[in-house]
Amino acid sequence: MLIKKELLSQPQYEDCTHEIEVPFIEYQTLAVDTKNLRLFSRLQASIEWKDPELAWDTSVYPYDNVILPVNKVWTPELHVTNGIRTTMKHSSRDLLVFSDGRLMHDVIINAEVNCEINLFNYPFAADACPIALHTWSNYGCGTMLSLDVVYLVNKTNGDWQTTEVNLLTQGLDHHYIMVKLSIKYLNPFITLLLPSILIVLADVVSFALPLGGGERNSFKVTLVLSFTMFLIILNNELPGDGECSPIIRTHFCVCLVLLVLSMLVSLVLTRLAKDGSIIFSCCTKGPVPKKEEENEDEEAKADISVVQLSASEEHGRMLRKVVDFLEDFDAKLLKSEQYEQFASRLDKIFFWLYFIGGTIYFSAMTYVMVNYECEINHFTFWY
């Protein structure tokens, strides 16, 4: 008898509105896409509504309730207002009908929600995303929702965990579930933040290597190349940009600037320790031509052949040459030591500036990542 009525449209009342009761909703976070700022959710809702046309007299039909195929009667549809893609399906092919015309049914909603997640503090990010629910209505006619309670199922999924869900209302007819999310920072901290800290720490310790010899410069160049490859590899793993862009991108940029600056200073100080100047000179004294050498030898031979020196004078002349050579060598050695001492003093000064500046920077960056709050309006879909 009920199936033959073919009641496939919304029950009609005087004010052309119909109330849909939702006693409870089970919410579950399926995934959080930090690259495209998407929240994937699953909702299982128990819905109840009343259709007087489906009531019957229990004295004629002695049954308090019956089961009907879900496609033989009208069933309300729940929609996600801020959902990009939403699918609603029936949890069963049947529903329950009571003798007073009351119907009970369960539906499952899978929703992909555009959620501008606050990732400024990544990997210490935490935020709340609304999932707005509504039913069909137009020009004051249609259905109205009456939501009671929401339960959280399966709090942890991947790197994100759902800490709390609340059923809230904005205005008279705007219902939404506020989903509070927080990231499990251990995995992103180990894969993203910790390597940058260790590479900069290795760069600081590299000042223990001697300034000359090239070992320090080679090591610093290796660190810069390693960090550059690290950024290239993890480019797809970094969260996407939004109103609150992740500050970890700025952190990586600062770390790369520090490494390159340390490498350049080390190269300049190596040049300073060797030549006493940071200005590269292209004018170097080339080799003496062969003909000039031969002419000088012939002149020397002519002089020797003309001037005849005694043995004592020859011995004194050789001693003066040796003394002049040693004095010149000592002067060059002293000047080289002065260059090295001056470069070493500058190296120590830069080391302490680098160490103190790096410590202050990492302390400030950690404080900002943990404590700063960037505000985002999540309700721009309502106008």
Coordinates of C-alpha atoms in Angstrom, one line a residue:
M1 CA 0.0 0.0 0.0
L2 CA 2.8 2.4 0.9
I3 CA 4.8 1.6 -2.2
K4 CA 1.8 2.1 -4.5
K5 CA 1.4 5.7 -3.3
E6 CA 4.7 6.6 -5.1
L7 CA 5.5 9.5 -2.8
L8 CA 8.7 10.7 -4.4
S9 CA 8.5 14.4 -3.7
Q10 CA 8.9 16.4 -0.5
P11 CA 5.9 16.4 1.9
Q12 CA 3.8 19.5 1.5
Y13 CA 2.6 21.7 4.4
E14 CA 0.9 25.1 4.6
D15 CA 4.2 27.0 4.7
C16 CA 5.9 24.7 2.1
T17 CA 8.8 24.0 4.5
H18 CA 9.8 20.7 6.1
E19 CA 12.1 20.0 9.0
I20 CA 14.7 17.4 8.7
E21 CA 16.1 16.2 12.0
V22 CA 19.7 14.9 12.3
P23 CA 20.0 13.2 15.7
F24 CA 23.8 12.5 15.3
I25 CA 26.6 12.7 12.7
E26 CA 29.8 10.6 12.8
Y27 CA 32.7 12.7 11.4
Q28 CA 36.0 11.3 10.1
T29 CA 39.0 13.1 8.5
L30 CA 40.2 11.1 5.6
A31 CA 43.2 13.3 4.5
V32 CA 44.6 16.8 4.5
D33 CA 46.2 18.0 1.3
T34 CA 48.6 20.8 2.3
K35 CA 49.7 21.4 -1.2
N36 CA 46.3 22.3 -2.6
L37 CA 44.7 23.2 0.8
R38 CA 42.0 20.6 0.7
L39 CA 40.3 18.7 3.5
F40 CA 38.8 15.3 2.7
S41 CA 36.1 14.2 5.1
R42 CA 33.5 11.4 5.6
L43 CA 30.2 12.0 7.4
Q44 CA 27.7 9.4 8.3
A45 CA 24.4 11.1 9.3
S46 CA 21.2 9.6 10.8
I47 CA 18.3 11.6 9.5
E48 CA 14.6 11.6 10.5
W49 CA 11.6 13.3 8.9
K50 CA 7.9 13.0 8.9
D51 CA 5.5 12.3 6.0
P52 CA 1.9 12.2 7.0
E53 CA 1.0 10.5 3.7
L54 CA 3.0 7.4 4.8
A55 CA 1.1 7.0 8.1
W56 CA -1.3 4.2 8.6
D57 CA -4.0 3.0 11.0
T58 CA -2.5 0.2 13.2
S59 CA -6.0 -1.2 13.7
V60 CA -6.1 -1.9 10.0
Y61 CA -2.5 -2.8 9.6
P62 CA -1.2 -4.1 12.9
Y63 CA 2.4 -3.1 12.5
D64 CA 4.2 -0.4 14.4
N65 CA 6.9 0.0 11.7
V66 CA 7.9 -1.5 8.3
I67 CA 10.9 -1.4 6.0
L68 CA 10.6 0.2 2.6
P69 CA 13.0 0.4 -0.4
V70 CA 14.8 3.7 -0.3
N71 CA 14.0 4.4 -3.9
K72 CA 10.3 4.1 -3.4
V73 CA 9.9 7.2 -1.2
W74 CA 11.3 10.7 -1.0
T75 CA 14.5 11.1 0.9
P76 CA 16.1 14.4 1.8
E77 CA 19.6 15.3 0.4
L78 CA 22.3 16.9 2.6
H79 CA 24.9 19.1 0.9
V80 CA 28.2 20.6 1.9
T81 CA 28.1 24.3 1.2
N82 CA 31.9 24.9 0.9
G83 CA 32.5 21.5 -0.7
I84 CA 34.3 21.3 -4.1
R85 CA 33.2 17.8 -4.7
T86 CA 30.4 16.1 -2.6
T87 CA 28.8 12.8 -2.9
M88 CA 25.9 11.5 -0.8
K89 CA 24.9 7.8 -0.9
H90 CA 22.6 5.7 1.1
S91 CA 24.1 3.5 3.7
S92 CA 21.4 0.9 3.0
R93 CA 18.9 0.1 0.2
D94 CA 16.1 0.2 2.8
L95 CA 14.7 2.6 5.4
L96 CA 12.5 2.4 8.4
V97 CA 8.9 3.8 8.4
F98 CA 6.8 4.1 11.6
S99 CA 3.0 4.1 11.8
D100 CA 2.8 7.8 12.6
G101 CA 4.6 8.6 9.3
R102 CA 8.0 9.1 10.8
L103 CA 11.0 7.9 8.7
M104 CA 14.6 7.0 9.7
H105 CA 17.5 6.5 7.5
D106 CA 21.3 6.8 7.4
V107 CA 23.4 8.5 4.6
I108 CA 27.1 8.7 4.0
I109 CA 28.6 12.0 2.7
N110 CA 32.1 12.2 1.2
A111 CA 33.3 15.8 0.8
E112 CA 36.3 17.5 -0.5
V113 CA 36.4 20.9 1.2
N114 CA 38.3 24.0 0.1
C115 CA 39.9 24.8 3.5
E116 CA 42.5 27.7 3.7
I117 CA 44.5 25.9 6.4
N118 CA 46.8 28.1 8.4
L119 CA 50.2 26.7 7.5
F120 CA 52.3 29.7 8.7
N121 CA 53.6 27.7 11.7
Y122 CA 54.4 24.6 9.6
P123 CA 55.5 22.1 10.9
F124 CA 53.9 23.2 14.1
A125 CA 50.6 24.1 12.3
A126 CA 47.1 23.9 13.9
D127 CA 43.9 25.3 12.6
A128 CA 40.1 24.8 12.4
C129 CA 38.1 24.2 9.2
P130 CA 34.3 24.6 8.9
I131 CA 32.2 22.0 7.0
A132 CA 28.9 23.8 6.3
L133 CA 25.8 21.6 5.8
H134 CA 22.5 22.6 4.2
T135 CA 19.5 21.1 2.4
W136 CA 17.6 22.3 -0.6
S137 CA 15.5 25.4 -0.2
N138 CA 14.4 28.1 -2.5
Y139 CA 12.4 31.3 -1.9
G140 CA 11.4 30.2 1.6
C141 CA 10.2 26.8 0.5
G142 CA 12.1 23.5 1.0
T143 CA 13.7 21.8 3.9
M144 CA 15.3 23.0 7.2
L145 CA 18.0 21.2 9.1
S146 CA 17.9 20.5 12.9
L147 CA 21.2 19.2 14.0
D148 CA 21.7 17.7 17.5
V149 CA 25.2 16.3 18.0
V150 CA 28.4 15.3 16.2
Y151 CA 30.8 12.5 17.1
L152 CA 34.5 12.2 16.2
V153 CA 35.7 8.9 14.7
N154 CA 39.3 7.9 14.1
K155 CA 41.2 11.0 15.3
T156 CA 44.5 10.3 13.6
N157 CA 45.1 10.1 9.8
G158 CA 48.6 10.5 8.3
D159 CA 50.6 13.5 9.6
W160 CA 47.4 15.2 10.7
Q161 CA 45.2 14.5 13.7
T162 CA 41.6 15.8 14.4
T163 CA 41.6 17.1 18.0
E164 CA 38.0 18.2 18.2
V165 CA 34.7 18.6 16.3
N166 CA 31.9 21.0 17.3
L167 CA 28.5 21.5 15.9
L168 CA 27.9 25.3 15.6
T169 CA 25.4 27.7 14.0
Q170 CA 25.9 31.1 12.4
G171 CA 22.7 33.0 12.2
L172 CA 19.5 31.2 12.0
D173 CA 20.0 28.7 9.2
H174 CA 23.8 28.4 8.7
H175 CA 24.9 25.1 10.3
Y176 CA 28.5 23.9 10.2
I177 CA 30.9 21.5 11.8
M178 CA 34.0 23.1 13.1
V179 CA 36.9 20.6 12.7
K180 CA 40.0 21.4 14.7
L181 CA 43.2 20.0 13.2
S182 CA 46.8 19.8 14.3
I183 CA 49.8 18.4 12.6
K184 CA 52.0 15.7 14.2
Y185 CA 55.2 17.8 13.9
L186 CA 57.7 15.0 14.6
N187 CA 57.9 13.6 11.0
P188 CA 58.0 17.1 9.2
F189 CA 60.5 18.3 11.8
I190 CA 62.8 15.4 11.1
T191 CA 62.5 15.5 7.3
L192 CA 62.4 19.3 6.8
L193 CA 63.6 21.4 9.7
L194 CA 66.2 19.2 11.3
P195 CA 68.4 18.8 8.2
S196 CA 68.6 22.6 7.7
I197 CA 69.7 23.0 11.3
L198 CA 72.4 20.3 11.1
I199 CA 73.8 21.7 7.8
V200 CA 74.1 25.2 9.2
L201 CA 75.7 23.6 12.4
A202 CA 78.2 21.8 10.2
D203 CA 79.0 25.0 8.5
V204 CA 79.7 26.7 11.9
V205 CA 81.9 23.8 13.0
S206 CA 83.8 24.0 9.6
F207 CA 85.6 27.1 11.0
A208 CA 87.8 24.7 13.0
L209 CA 89.4 23.7 9.7
P210 CA 92.6 25.6 8.8
L211 CA 92.1 28.7 6.6
G212 CA 94.8 27.7 4.1
G213 CA 95.1 24.5 2.2
G214 CA 91.6 24.6 0.6
E215 CA 90.0 21.9 2.9
R216 CA 87.6 24.4 4.4
N217 CA 86.6 26.0 1.1
S218 CA 85.9 22.6 -0.4
F219 CA 83.8 21.6 2.6
K220 CA 81.7 24.8 2.5
V221 CA 81.1 24.4 -1.3
T222 CA 79.9 20.8 -0.6
L223 CA 77.5 22.1 2.0
V224 CA 76.0 24.7 -0.3
L225 CA 75.5 22.1 -3.1
S226 CA 74.1 19.6 -0.6
F227 CA 71.6 22.1 0.7
T228 CA 70.6 23.2 -2.8
M229 CA 69.9 19.5 -3.7
F230 CA 68.0 19.1 -0.5
L231 CA 65.6 22.0 -1.4
I232 CA 65.2 20.7 -5.0
I233 CA 64.3 17.2 -3.7
L234 CA 61.8 18.5 -1.1
N235 CA 60.2 21.1 -3.3
N236 CA 57.1 18.9 -3.9
E237 CA 56.9 18.1 -0.2
L238 CA 56.6 21.7 1.0
P239 CA 53.1 23.0 1.7
G240 CA 51.4 25.3 -0.8
D241 CA 51.0 29.0 -0.5
G242 CA 47.9 30.7 0.9
E243 CA 46.8 33.7 2.9
C244 CA 49.3 32.6 5.6
S245 CA 52.3 31.3 3.6
P246 CA 54.5 28.8 5.5
I247 CA 57.4 30.6 7.2
I248 CA 59.5 27.6 6.6
R249 CA 60.1 28.7 3.0
T250 CA 61.6 31.9 4.3
H251 CA 63.7 29.9 6.8
F252 CA 65.2 27.8 4.0
C253 CA 66.0 30.9 2.0
V254 CA 67.8 32.4 5.0
C255 CA 69.7 29.2 5.6
L256 CA 70.9 29.2 2.0
V257 CA 71.9 32.8 2.2
L258 CA 73.9 32.1 5.4
L259 CA 75.7 29.1 3.8
V260 CA 76.6 31.1 0.6
L261 CA 77.8 34.1 2.7
S262 CA 80.0 31.9 4.8
M263 CA 81.5 30.3 1.7
L264 CA 82.2 33.6 0.1
V265 CA 83.8 35.0 3.2
S266 CA 86.0 31.9 3.6
L267 CA 87.2 32.3 0.0
V268 CA 88.0 36.0 0.4
L269 CA 89.9 35.3 3.7
T270 CA 91.9 32.6 2.0
R271 CA 93.0 35.0 -0.6
L272 CA 93.8 37.6 2.0
A273 CA 95.9 35.2 4.0
K274 CA 98.0 34.3 1.0
D275 CA 98.5 37.7 -0.8
G276 CA 97.4 40.3 1.8
S277 CA 94.8 41.7 -0.7
I278 CA 91.3 40.7 -1.8
I279 CA 91.8 42.4 -5.2
F280 CA 92.6 40.0 -8.0
S281 CA 95.4 41.2 -10.2
C282 CA 95.6 40.2 -13.8
C283 CA 99.0 41.8 -14.3
T284 CA 101.6 39.2 -13.4
K285 CA 105.2 39.2 -14.3
G286 CA 105.8 36.7 -17.1
P287 CA 108.9 34.5 -17.7
V288 CA 112.0 36.2 -19.0
P289 CA 112.6 35.7 -22.7
K290 CA 115.3 33.3 -23.7
K291 CA 117.3 35.8 -25.7
E292 CA 117.3 38.3 -22.8
E293 CA 118.7 35.5 -20.6
E294 CA 121.4 34.7 -23.0
N295 CA 122.4 38.4 -23.3
E296 CA 122.5 38.7 -19.6
D297 CA 124.7 35.6 -19.4
E298 CA 127.1 37.0 -22.1
E299 CA 127.3 40.4 -20.3
A300 CA 128.1 38.6 -17.1
K301 CA 130.7 36.5 -18.7
A302 CA 132.2 39.6 -20.3
D303 CA 132.3 41.4 -17.0
I304 CA 133.9 38.4 -15.3
S305 CA 136.4 38.2 -18.0
V306 CA 137.3 41.8 -17.7
V307 CA 137.2 42.2 -14.0
Q308 CA 139.5 39.9 -12.1
L309 CA 138.6 39.5 -8.4
S310 CA 140.7 38.0 -5.7
A311 CA 139.6 35.0 -3.7
S312 CA 138.7 37.0 -0.6
E313 CA 136.7 39.5 -2.6
E314 CA 134.9 36.7 -4.3
H315 CA 134.2 35.0 -1.0
G316 CA 132.8 38.3 0.5
R317 CA 130.6 38.9 -2.5
M318 CA 129.1 35.4 -2.2
L319 CA 128.4 36.0 1.5
R320 CA 126.6 39.3 0.7
K321 CA 124.4 37.5 -1.8
V322 CA 123.5 34.8 0.7
V323 CA 122.8 37.4 3.4
D324 CA 120.6 39.4 1.0
F325 CA 118.7 36.3 0.0
L326 CA 118.1 35.3 3.6
E327 CA 117.0 38.8 4.6
D328 CA 114.6 38.9 1.7
F329 CA 113.3 35.5 2.5
D330 CA 112.8 36.5 6.2
A331 CA 111.0 39.7 5.1
K332 CA 108.7 37.7 2.8
L333 CA 108.1 35.2 5.6
L334 CA 107.3 37.9 8.1
K335 CA 104.9 39.6 5.7
S336 CA 103.2 36.3 5.0
E337 CA 102.8 35.7 8.7
Q338 CA 101.3 39.1 9.1
Y339 CA 98.8 38.4 6.3
E340 CA 97.9 35.1 8.0
Q341 CA 97.5 36.7 11.4
F342 CA 95.3 39.5 10.0
A343 CA 93.2 37.0 8.1
S344 CA 92.9 34.8 11.2
R345 CA 91.7 37.7 13.3
L346 CA 89.1 38.6 10.7
D347 CA 88.1 34.9 10.5
K348 CA 87.6 34.7 14.3
I349 CA 85.5 37.9 14.3
F350 CA 83.3 36.6 11.5
F351 CA 83.0 33.2 13.2
W352 CA 81.6 34.8 16.4
L353 CA 79.3 37.1 14.4
Y354 CA 78.1 34.1 12.4
F355 CA 77.7 31.9 15.5
I356 CA 75.8 34.6 17.6
G357 CA 73.7 35.7 14.6
G358 CA 72.8 32.2 13.7
T359 CA 71.9 31.3 17.3
I360 CA 69.7 34.4 17.6
Y361 CA 68.0 33.7 14.2
F362 CA 67.2 30.1 15.0
S363 CA 65.9 31.0 18.4
A364 CA 63.7 33.7 17.0
M365 CA 62.5 31.5 14.1
T366 CA 61.6 28.7 16.5
Y367 CA 59.6 31.1 18.7
V368 CA 57.7 32.6 15.7
M369 CA 57.0 29.1 14.4
V370 CA 55.6 27.9 17.7
N371 CA 53.8 31.0 19.1
Y372 CA 52.8 33.3 16.2
E373 CA 49.1 33.1 15.1
C374 CA 48.1 34.1 11.6
E375 CA 44.3 34.8 11.3
I376 CA 42.3 33.5 8.4
N377 CA 38.6 34.1 7.6
H378 CA 37.2 30.6 6.9
F379 CA 33.7 31.7 6.2
T380 CA 34.2 33.6 2.9
F381 CA 31.8 31.0 1.1
W382 CA 28.9 32.6 2.9
Y383 CA 27.7 36.0 1.5

